[in-house]
CSV table of C-alpha atoms in Angstrom, one decimal:
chain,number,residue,atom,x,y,z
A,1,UNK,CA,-4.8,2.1,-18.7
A,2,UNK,CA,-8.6,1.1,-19.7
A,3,UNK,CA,-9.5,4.9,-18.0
A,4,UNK,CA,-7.1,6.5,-19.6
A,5,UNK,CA,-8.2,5.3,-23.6
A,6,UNK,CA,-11.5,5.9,-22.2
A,7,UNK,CA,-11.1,9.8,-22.1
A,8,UNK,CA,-9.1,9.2,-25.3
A,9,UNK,CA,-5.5,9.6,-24.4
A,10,UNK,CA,-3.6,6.8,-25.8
A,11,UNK,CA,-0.1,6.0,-24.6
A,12,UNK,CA,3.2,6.5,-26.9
A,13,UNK,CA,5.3,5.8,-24.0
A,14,UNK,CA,5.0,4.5,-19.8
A,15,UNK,CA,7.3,6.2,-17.7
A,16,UNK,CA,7.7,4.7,-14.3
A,17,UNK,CA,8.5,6.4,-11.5
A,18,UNK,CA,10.9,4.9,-8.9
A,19,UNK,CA,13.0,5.5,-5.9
A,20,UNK,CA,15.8,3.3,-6.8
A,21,UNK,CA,18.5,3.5,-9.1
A,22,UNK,CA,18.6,0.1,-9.9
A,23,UNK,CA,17.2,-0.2,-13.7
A,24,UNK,CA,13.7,-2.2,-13.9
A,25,UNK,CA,14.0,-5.7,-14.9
A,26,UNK,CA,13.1,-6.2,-18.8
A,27,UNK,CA,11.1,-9.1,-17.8
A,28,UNK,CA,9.2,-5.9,-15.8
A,29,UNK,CA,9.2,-3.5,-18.7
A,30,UNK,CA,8.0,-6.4,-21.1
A,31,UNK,CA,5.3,-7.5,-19.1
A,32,UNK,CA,4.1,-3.3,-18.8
A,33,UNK,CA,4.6,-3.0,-22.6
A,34,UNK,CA,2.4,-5.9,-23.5
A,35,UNK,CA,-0.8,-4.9,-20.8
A,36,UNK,CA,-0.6,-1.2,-22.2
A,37,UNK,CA,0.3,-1.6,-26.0
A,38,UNK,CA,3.3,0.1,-26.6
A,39,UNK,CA,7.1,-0.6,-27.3
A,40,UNK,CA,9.3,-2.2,-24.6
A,41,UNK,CA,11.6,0.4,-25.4
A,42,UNK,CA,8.9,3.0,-25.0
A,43,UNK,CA,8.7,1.5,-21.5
A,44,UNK,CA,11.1,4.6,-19.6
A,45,UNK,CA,12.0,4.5,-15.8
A,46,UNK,CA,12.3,7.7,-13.8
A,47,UNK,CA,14.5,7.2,-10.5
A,48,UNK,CA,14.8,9.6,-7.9
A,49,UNK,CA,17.2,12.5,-8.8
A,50,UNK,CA,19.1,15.1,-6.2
A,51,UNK,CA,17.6,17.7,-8.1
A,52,UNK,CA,14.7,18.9,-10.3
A,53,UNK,CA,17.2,19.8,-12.7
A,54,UNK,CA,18.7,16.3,-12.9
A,55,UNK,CA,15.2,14.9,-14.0
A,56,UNK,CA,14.9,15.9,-17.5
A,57,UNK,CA,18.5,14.3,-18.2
A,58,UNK,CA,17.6,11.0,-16.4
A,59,UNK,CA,14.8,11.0,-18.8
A,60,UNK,CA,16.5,11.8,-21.9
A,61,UNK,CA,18.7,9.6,-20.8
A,62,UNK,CA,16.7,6.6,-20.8
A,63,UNK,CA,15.3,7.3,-24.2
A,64,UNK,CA,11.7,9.3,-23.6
A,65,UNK,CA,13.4,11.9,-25.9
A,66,UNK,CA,14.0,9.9,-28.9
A,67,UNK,CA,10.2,8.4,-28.3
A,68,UNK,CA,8.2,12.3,-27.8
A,69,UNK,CA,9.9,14.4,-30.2
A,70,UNK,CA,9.0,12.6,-33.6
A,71,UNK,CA,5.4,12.7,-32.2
A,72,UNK,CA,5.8,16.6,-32.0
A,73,UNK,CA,7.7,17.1,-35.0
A,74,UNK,CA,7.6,13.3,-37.1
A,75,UNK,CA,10.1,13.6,-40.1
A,76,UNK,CA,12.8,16.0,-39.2
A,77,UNK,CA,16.5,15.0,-40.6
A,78,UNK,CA,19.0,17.3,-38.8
A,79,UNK,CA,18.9,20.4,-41.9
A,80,UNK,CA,15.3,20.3,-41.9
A,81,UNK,CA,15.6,20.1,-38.2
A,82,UNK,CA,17.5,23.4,-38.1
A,83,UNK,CA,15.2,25.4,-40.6
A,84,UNK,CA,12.3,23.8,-38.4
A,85,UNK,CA,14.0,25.5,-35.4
A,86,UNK,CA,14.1,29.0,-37.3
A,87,UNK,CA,11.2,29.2,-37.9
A,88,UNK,CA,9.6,28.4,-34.6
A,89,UNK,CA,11.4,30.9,-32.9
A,90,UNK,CA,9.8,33.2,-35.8
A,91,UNK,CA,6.4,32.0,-34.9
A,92,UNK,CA,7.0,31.2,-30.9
A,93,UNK,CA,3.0,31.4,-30.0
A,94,UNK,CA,1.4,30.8,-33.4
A,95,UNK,CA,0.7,27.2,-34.1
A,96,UNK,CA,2.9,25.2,-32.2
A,97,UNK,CA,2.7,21.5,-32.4
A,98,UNK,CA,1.3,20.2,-29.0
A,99,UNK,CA,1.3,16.9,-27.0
A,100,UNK,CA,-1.2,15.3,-24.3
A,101,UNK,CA,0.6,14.0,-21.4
A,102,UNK,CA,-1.0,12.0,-19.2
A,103,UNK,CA,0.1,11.8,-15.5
A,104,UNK,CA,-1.2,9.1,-13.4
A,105,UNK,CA,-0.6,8.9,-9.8
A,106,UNK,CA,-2.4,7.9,-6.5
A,107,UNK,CA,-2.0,12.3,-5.3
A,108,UNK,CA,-2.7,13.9,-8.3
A,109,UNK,CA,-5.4,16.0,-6.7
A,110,UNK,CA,-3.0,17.6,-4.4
A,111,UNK,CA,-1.8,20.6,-6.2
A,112,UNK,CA,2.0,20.3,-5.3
A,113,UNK,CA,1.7,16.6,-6.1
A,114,UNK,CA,4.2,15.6,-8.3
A,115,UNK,CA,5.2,19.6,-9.2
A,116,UNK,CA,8.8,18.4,-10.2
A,117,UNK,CA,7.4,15.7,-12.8
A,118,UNK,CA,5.3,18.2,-14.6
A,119,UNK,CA,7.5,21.5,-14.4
A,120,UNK,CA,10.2,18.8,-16.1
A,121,UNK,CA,7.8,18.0,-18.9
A,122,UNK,CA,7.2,21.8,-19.5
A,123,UNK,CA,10.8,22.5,-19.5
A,124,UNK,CA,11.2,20.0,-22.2
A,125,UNK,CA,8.0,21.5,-24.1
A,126,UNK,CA,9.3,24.3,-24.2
A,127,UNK,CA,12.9,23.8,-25.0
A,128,UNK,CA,11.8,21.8,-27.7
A,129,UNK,CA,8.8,24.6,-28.4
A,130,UNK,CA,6.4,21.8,-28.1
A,131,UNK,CA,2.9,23.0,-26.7
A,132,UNK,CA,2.5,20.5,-23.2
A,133,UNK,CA,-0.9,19.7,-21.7
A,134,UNK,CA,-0.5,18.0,-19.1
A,135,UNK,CA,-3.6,15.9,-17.9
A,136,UNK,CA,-4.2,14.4,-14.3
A,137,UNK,CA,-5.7,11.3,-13.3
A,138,UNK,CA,-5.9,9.1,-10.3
A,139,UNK,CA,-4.6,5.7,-10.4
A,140,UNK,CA,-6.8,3.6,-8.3
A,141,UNK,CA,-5.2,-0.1,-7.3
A,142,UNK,CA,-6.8,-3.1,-8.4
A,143,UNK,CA,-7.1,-6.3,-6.0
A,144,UNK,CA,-7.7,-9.2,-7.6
């Protein structure tokens, strides 16, 4: 986390990658919420799904919808919402509101590393015409 606000990306929300279905602990979550300053509830997990498909709605179904969107688009009720949504299809590549994700893993470098992950996140920019960059970086373990 200290490398990441040291580029200057500061966290809204941790997702966790997992390969078990089982939900993490909120002893877990708290203890990750606390070390990198952000909500528990902004503390997501993201299980293993049967297909790339399944991702996005094991995501919005933990909550990391409810937590990005107001940072894209802070204020909308569900009228202003719906004019909001007229006019960006009227302005689709002109000033769209963007986000920084940051994806930290130990492969990053390799290009097909983690494909699934980011082609989910742009699927999600762009259903929500939400400009995605999405930034690498290596995590590198700590002994201590």
């Amino acid at each position: 986390m200290r490398e990441l606000r040291a580029i200057g990306i500061t966290p809204d929300a941790i997702v966790l990658r997992t390969d078990s279905s089982r939900p993490i602990p909120i002893e877990l979550k708290e203890k990750i919420a606390l070390f990198c300053d952000v909500p528990v509830q902004n503390v997501v997990q993201n299980s293993d799904a049967s297909t790339i498909y399944q991702v996005p709605l094991n995501l919005e179904a933990e909550g990391l919808a409810e937590i990005a969107i107001p940072q894209a688009a802070p204020g909308d009720d569900a009228a202003a919402a719906r004019r909001l949504e007229r006019d960006r299809r009227a302005h689709r590549e002109s000033g769209r509101p963007g986000i920084k994700v940051a994806l930290v893993g130990k492969y990053v470098e390799l290009k097909d590393a983690y494909i699934s992950i980011i082609e989910a996140i742009a699927h999600a920019g762009i259903y929500h015409d939400v400009a995605v960059d999405v930034q690498r970086g290596r995590f590198r373990a700590h002994r201590g």
